[in-house]
GROMACS .gro file of C-alpha atoms in nm:
model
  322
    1UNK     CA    1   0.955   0.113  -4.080
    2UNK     CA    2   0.772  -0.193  -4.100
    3UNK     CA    3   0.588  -0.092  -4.408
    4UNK     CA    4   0.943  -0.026  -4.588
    5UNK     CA    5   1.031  -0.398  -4.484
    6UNK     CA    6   0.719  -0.592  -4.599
    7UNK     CA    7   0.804  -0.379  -4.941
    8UNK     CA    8   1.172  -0.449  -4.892
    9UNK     CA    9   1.085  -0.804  -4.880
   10UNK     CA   10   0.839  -0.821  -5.171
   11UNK     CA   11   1.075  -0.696  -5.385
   12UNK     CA   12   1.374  -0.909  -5.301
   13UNK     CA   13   1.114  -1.235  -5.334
   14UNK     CA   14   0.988  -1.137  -5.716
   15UNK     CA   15   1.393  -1.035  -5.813
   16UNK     CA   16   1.455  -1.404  -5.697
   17UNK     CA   17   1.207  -1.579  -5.787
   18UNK     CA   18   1.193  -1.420  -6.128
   19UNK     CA   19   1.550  -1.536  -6.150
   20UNK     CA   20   1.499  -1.905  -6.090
   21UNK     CA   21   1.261  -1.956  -6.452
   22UNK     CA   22   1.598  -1.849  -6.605
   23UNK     CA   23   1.825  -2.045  -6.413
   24UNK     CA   24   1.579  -2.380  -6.384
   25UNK     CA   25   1.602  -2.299  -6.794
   26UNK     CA   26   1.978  -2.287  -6.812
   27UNK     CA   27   2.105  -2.640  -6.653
   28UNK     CA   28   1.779  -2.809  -6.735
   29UNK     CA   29   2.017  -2.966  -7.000
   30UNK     CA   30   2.246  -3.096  -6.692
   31UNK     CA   31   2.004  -3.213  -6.441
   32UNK     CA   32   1.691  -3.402  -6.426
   33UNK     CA   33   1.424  -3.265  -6.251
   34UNK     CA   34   1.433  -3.438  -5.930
   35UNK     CA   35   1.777  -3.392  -5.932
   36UNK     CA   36   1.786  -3.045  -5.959
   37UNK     CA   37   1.491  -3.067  -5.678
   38UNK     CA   38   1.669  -3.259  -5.464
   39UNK     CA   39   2.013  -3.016  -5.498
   40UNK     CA   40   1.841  -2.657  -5.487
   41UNK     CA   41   1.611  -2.808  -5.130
   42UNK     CA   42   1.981  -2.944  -5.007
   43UNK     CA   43   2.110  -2.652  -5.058
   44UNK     CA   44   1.843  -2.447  -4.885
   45UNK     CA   45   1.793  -2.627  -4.608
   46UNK     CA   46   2.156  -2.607  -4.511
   47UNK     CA   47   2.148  -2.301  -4.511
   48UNK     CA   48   1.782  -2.279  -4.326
   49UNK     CA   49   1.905  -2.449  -4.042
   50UNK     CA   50   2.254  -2.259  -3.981
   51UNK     CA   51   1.982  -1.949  -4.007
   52UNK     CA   52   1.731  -2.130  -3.769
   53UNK     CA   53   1.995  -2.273  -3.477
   54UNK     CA   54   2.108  -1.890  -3.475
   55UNK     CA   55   1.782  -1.740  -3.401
   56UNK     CA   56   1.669  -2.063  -3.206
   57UNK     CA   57   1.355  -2.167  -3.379
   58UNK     CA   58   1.024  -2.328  -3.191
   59UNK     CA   59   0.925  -2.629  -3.374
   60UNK     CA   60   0.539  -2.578  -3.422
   61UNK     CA   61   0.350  -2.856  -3.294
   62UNK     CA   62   0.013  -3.008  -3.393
   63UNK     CA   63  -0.208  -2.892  -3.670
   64UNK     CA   64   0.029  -2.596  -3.739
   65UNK     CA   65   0.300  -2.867  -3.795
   66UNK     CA   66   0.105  -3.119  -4.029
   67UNK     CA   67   0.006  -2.781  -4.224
   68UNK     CA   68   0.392  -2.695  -4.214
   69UNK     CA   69   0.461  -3.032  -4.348
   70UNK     CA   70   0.165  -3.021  -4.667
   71UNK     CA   71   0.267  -2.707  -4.819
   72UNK     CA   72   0.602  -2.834  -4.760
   73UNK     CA   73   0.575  -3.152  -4.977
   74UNK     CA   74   0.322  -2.992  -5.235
   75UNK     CA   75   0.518  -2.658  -5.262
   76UNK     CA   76   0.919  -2.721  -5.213
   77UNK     CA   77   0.870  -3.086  -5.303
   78UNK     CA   78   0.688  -3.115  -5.631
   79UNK     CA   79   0.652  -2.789  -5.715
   80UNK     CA   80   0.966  -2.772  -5.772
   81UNK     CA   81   1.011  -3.117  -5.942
   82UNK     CA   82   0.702  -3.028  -6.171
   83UNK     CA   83   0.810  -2.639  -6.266
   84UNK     CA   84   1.160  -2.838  -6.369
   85UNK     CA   85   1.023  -3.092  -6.604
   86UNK     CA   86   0.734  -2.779  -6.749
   87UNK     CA   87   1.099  -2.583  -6.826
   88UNK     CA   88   1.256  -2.887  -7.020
   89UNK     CA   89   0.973  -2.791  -7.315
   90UNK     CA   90   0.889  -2.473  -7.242
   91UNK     CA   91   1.100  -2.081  -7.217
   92UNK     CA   92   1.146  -1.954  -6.905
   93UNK     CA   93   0.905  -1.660  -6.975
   94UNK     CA   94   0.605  -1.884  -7.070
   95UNK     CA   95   0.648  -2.098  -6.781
   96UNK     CA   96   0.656  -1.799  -6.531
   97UNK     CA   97   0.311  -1.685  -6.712
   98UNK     CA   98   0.185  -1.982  -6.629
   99UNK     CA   99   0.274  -2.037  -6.313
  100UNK     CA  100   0.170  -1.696  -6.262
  101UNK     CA  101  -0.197  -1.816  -6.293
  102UNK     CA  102  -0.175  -1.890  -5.929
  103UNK     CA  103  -0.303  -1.598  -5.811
  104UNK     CA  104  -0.633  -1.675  -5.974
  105UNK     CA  105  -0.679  -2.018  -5.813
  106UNK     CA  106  -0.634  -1.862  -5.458
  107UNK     CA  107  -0.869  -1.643  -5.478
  108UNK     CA  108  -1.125  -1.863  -5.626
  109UNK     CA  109  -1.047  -2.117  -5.337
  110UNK     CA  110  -1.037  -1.859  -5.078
  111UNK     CA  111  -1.410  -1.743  -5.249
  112UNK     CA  112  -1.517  -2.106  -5.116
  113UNK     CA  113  -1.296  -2.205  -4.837
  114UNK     CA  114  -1.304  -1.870  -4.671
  115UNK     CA  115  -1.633  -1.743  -4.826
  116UNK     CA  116  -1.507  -1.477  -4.960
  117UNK     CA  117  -1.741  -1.496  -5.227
  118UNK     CA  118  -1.751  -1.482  -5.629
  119UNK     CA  119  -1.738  -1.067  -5.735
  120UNK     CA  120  -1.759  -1.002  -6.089
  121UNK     CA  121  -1.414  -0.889  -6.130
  122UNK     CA  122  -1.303  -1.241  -6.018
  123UNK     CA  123  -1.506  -1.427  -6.258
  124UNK     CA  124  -1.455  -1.212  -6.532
  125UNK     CA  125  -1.067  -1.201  -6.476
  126UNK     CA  126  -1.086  -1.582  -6.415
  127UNK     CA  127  -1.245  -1.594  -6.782
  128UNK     CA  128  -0.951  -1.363  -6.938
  129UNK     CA  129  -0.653  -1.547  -6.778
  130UNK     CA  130  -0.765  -1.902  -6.909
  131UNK     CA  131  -0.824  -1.766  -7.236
  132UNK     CA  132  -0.465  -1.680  -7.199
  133UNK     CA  133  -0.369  -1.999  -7.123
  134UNK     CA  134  -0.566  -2.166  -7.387
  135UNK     CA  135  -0.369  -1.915  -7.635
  136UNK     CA  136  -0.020  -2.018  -7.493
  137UNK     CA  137  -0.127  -2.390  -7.537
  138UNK     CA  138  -0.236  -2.305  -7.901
  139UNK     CA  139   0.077  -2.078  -7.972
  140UNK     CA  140   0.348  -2.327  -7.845
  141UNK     CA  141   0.133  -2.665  -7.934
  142UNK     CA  142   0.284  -2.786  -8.241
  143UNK     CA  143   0.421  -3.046  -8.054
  144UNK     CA  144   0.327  -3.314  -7.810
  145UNK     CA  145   0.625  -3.179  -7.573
  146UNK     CA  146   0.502  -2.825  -7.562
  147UNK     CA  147   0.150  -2.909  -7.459
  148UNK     CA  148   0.287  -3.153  -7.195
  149UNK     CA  149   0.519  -2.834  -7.070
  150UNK     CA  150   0.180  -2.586  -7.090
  151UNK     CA  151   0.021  -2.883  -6.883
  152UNK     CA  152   0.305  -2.896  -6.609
  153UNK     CA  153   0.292  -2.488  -6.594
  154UNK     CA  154  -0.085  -2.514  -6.439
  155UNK     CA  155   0.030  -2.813  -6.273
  156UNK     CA  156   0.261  -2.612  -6.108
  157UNK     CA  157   0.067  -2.325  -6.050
  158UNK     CA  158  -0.172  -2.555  -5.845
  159UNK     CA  159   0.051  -2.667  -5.649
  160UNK     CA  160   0.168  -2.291  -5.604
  161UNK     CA  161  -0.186  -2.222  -5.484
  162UNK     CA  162  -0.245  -2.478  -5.289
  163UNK     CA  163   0.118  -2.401  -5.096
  164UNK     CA  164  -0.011  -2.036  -5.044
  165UNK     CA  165  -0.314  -2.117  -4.891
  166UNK     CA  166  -0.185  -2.397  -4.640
  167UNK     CA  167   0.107  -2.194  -4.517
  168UNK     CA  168  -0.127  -1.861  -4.512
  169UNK     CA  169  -0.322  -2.062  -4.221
  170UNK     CA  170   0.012  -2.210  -4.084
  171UNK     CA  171   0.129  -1.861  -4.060
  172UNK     CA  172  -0.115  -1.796  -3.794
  173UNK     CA  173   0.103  -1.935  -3.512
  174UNK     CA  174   0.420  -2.070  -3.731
  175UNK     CA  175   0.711  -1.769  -3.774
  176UNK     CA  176   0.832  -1.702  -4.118
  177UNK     CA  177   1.189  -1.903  -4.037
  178UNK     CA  178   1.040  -2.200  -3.895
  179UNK     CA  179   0.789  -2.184  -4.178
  180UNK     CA  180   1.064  -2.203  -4.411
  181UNK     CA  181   1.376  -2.412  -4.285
  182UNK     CA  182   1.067  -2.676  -4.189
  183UNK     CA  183   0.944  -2.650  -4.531
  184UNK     CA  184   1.240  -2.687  -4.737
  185UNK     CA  185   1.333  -3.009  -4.536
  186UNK     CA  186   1.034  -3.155  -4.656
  187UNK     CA  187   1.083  -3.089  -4.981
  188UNK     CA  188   1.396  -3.283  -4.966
  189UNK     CA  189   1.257  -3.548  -4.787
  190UNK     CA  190   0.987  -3.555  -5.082
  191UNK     CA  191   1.271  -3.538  -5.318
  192UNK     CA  192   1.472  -3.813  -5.246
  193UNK     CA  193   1.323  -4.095  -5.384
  194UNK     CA  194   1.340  -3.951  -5.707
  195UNK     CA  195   1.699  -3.833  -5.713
  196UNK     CA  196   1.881  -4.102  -5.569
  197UNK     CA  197   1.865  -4.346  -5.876
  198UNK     CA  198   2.052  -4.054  -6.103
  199UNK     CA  199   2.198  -3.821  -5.822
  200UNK     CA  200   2.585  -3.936  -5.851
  201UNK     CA  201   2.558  -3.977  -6.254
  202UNK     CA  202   2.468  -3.634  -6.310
  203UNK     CA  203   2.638  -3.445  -6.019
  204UNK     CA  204   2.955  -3.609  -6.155
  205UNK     CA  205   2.883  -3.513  -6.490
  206UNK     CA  206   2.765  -3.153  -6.442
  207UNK     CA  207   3.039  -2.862  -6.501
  208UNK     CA  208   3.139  -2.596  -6.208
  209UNK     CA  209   2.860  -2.348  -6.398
  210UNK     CA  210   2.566  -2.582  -6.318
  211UNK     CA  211   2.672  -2.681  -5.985
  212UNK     CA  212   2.697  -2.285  -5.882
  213UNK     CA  213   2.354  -2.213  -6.048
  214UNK     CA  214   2.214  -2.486  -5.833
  215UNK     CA  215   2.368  -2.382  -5.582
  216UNK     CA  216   2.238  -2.012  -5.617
  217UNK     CA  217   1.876  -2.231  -5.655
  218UNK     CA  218   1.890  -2.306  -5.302
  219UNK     CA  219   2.062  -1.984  -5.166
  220UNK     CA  220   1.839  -1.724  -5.366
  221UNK     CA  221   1.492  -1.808  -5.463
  222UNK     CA  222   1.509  -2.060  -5.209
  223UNK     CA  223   1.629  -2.004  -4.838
  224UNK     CA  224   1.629  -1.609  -4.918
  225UNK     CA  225   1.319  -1.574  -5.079
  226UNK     CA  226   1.080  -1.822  -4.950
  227UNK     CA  227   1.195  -1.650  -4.625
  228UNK     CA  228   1.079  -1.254  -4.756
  229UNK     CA  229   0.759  -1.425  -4.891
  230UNK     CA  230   0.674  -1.571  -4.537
  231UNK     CA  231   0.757  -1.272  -4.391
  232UNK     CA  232   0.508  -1.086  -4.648
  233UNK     CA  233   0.255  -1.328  -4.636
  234UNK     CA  234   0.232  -1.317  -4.241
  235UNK     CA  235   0.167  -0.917  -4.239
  236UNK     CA  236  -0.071  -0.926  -4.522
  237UNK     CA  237  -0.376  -1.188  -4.714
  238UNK     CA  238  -0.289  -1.450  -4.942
  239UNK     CA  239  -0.451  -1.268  -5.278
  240UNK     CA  240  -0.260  -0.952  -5.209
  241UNK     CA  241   0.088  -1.146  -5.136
  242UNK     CA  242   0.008  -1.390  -5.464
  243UNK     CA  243  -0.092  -1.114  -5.640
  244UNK     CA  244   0.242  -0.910  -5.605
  245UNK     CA  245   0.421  -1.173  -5.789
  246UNK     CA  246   0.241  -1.045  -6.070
  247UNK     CA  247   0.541  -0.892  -6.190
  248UNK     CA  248   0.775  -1.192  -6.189
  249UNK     CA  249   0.688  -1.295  -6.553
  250UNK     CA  250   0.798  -1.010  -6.701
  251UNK     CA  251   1.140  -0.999  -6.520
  252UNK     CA  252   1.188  -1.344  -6.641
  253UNK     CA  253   1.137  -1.264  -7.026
  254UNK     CA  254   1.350  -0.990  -7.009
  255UNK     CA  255   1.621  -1.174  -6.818
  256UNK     CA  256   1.545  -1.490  -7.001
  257UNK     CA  257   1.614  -1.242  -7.347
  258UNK     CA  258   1.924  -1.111  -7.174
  259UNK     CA  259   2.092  -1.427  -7.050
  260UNK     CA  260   1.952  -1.744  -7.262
  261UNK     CA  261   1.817  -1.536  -7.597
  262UNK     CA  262   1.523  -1.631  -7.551
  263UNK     CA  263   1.189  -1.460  -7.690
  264UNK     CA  264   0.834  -1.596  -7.663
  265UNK     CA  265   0.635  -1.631  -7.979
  266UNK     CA  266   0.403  -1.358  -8.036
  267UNK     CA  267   0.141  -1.599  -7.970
  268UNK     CA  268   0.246  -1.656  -7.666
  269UNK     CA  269   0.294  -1.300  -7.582
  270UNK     CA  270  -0.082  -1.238  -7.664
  271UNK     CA  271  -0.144  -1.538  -7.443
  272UNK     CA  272   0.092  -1.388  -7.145
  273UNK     CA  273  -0.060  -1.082  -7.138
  274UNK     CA  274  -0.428  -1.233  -7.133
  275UNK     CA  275  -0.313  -1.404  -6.821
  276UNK     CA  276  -0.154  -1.101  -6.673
  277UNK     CA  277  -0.475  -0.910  -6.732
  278UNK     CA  278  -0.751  -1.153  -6.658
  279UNK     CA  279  -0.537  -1.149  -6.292
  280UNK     CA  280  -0.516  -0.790  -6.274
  281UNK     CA  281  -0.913  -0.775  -6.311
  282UNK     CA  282  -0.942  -0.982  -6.046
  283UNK     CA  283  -0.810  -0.806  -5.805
  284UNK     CA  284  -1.018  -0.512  -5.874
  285UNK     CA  285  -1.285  -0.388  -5.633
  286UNK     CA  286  -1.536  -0.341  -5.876
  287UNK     CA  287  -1.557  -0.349  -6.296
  288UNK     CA  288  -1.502  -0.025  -6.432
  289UNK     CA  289  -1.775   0.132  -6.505
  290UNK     CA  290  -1.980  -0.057  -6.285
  291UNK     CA  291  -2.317   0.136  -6.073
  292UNK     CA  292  -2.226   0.152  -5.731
  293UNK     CA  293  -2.507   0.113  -5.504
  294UNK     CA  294  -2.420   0.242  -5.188
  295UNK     CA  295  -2.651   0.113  -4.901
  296UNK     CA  296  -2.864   0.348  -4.709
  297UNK     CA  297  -2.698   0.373  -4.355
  298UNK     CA  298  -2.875   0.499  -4.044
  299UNK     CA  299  -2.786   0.878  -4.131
  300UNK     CA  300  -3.004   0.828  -4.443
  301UNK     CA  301  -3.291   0.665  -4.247
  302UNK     CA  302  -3.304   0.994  -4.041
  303UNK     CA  303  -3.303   1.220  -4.279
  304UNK     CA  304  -3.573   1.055  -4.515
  305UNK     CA  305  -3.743   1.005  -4.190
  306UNK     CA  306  -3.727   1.385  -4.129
  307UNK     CA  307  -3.849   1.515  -4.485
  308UNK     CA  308  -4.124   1.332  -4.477
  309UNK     CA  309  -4.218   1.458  -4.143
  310UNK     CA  310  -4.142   1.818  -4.222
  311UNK     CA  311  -4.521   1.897  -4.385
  312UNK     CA  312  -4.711   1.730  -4.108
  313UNK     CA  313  -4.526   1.927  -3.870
  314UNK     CA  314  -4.537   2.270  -4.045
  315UNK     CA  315  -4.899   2.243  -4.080
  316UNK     CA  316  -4.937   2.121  -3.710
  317UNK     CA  317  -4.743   2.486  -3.615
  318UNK     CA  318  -4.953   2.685  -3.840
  319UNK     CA  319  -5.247   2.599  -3.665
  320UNK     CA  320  -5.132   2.625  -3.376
  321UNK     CA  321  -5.037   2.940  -3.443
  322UNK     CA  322  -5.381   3.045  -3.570
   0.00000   0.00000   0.00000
């Protein structure tokens, strides 16, 4: 049973969160970025705390709660503000791509941080997915504005990574609600000071669509999902959790083709599926191919030990015998 839920979970986090590149791309015409930020968090963390004064929440305390409190500014705050201005000059499908290069950067932190080490299918899959991402910069950079939006994307995916990693250790002792409802305030908090000068202009100005789309924002891929991915990332590590988001980026082109009409160049496409792959090889045990050299165990002591014993002792019993 709890299997089914951790997979119940995953799923529900990469249909939301595959939705948000299109939606972020859809009223990015109606709302600044902090804006949008600071509405999708509000949003969220209304709806966090109704969740966590029903269930009754412990407030962590400590270094749980100043780890709480960094992946909450880095990850709900300007994550969110950055991935908002990278979708103002790029499609929703070549921002998920590369935000989607996440997955590489935490497990080439968690190679240092957690010594983990550097396998060859994590440097050679490093070396595939930024060739990818040097494609996508050379595919959508005939303009200043797309190579600023390429630039935001692995802005955002650091601060994707570096979210992962902080709650995967706040996770230790944190729950998944508290985790989240304590996380999405913070992105507000973070938000605010960047809203505030524009908040009433464009909230005023903005149609019933928008306002419902932000509104699904914070519902959605926010309180929802950031609540299944907390839930996943508790029962499992943080490259196997990042790594299951994998399949976000191709959601989003297919619903960004559905909804917005939207179709990356083939460029980019060559670039996307770089970074798909050089991730993929990452997560690989070994290269294909590859000589395994399986270390000689105690069983395979003995027996070595044995044949070359067996003459010494055969001769011993034939003279003995004699």
């Amino acid at each position: 049973m709890t299997n089914r839920r951790v997979v119940a979970a995953a799923v529900i986090t990469v249909l939301m969160w595959a939705s948000s590149f299109v939606v972020i791309r859809g009223v990015a015409d109606a709302f600044s970025p902090a804006v949008m930020a600071f509405l999708r968090m509000a949003v969220g963390a209304i709806a966090l705390s109704v969740m966590a004064a029903i269930v009754r929440v412990r407030i962590p305390r400590g270094r749980a709660l100043v780890l709480v409190l960094a992946y909450g500014a880095l990850w709900f705050g300007f994550y969110t503000m950055v991935l908002n201005w990278a979708e103002r000059h790029l499609d929703a499908g070549t921002a998920a791509l590369l935000v989607n290069f996440a997955p590489i950067l935490v497990a080439a932190v968690a190679g240092v941080v957690f010594a983990e080490g550097f396998p060859p299918p994590l440097i050679l899959g490093m070396i595939v997915a930024f060739t990818g991402v040097v494609v996508i910069g050379l595919g959508d950079g005939s303009s200043s504005g797309d190579l600023l939006g390429v630039g935001l994307g692995l802005l955002a995916a650091v601060l994707y990574a570096s979210g992962v990693l902080l709650q995967k250790v706040a996770l230790r002792t944190v729950d998944s609600t508290a985790a989240t409802w304590l996380g999405c305030l913070t992105g507000l908090v973070v938000t605010i000071p960047f809203a505030v000068p524009s908040l009433g202009a464009e909230v005023s100005q903005a149609g019933a669509r928008q306002l419902i789309l932000v509104a699904f924002l914070g519902l959605g891929p926010t309180a929802l999902a950031f609540t299944t991915w907390a839930y996943v990332l508790r029962r499992s590590t943080a490259g196997a959790t990042a790594a299951m988001t994998l399949s976000v980026p191709a959601i989003a082109i297919l619903l960004s083709w559905v909804t917005l009409g939207e179709v990356p160049t083939p460029v980019g496409l060559v670039g996307g599926v770089l970074c798909l792959l050089g991730v993929a090889i990452s997560r690989m045990r070994t290269l294909p191919g590859a000589r395994h050299v399986r270390r000689p165990g105690n069983a395979d002591v003995a027996a070595r030990r044995g044949s070359q014993e067996s003459p010494s002792t055969s001769a011993g019993s034939a003279q003995s015998g004699t």
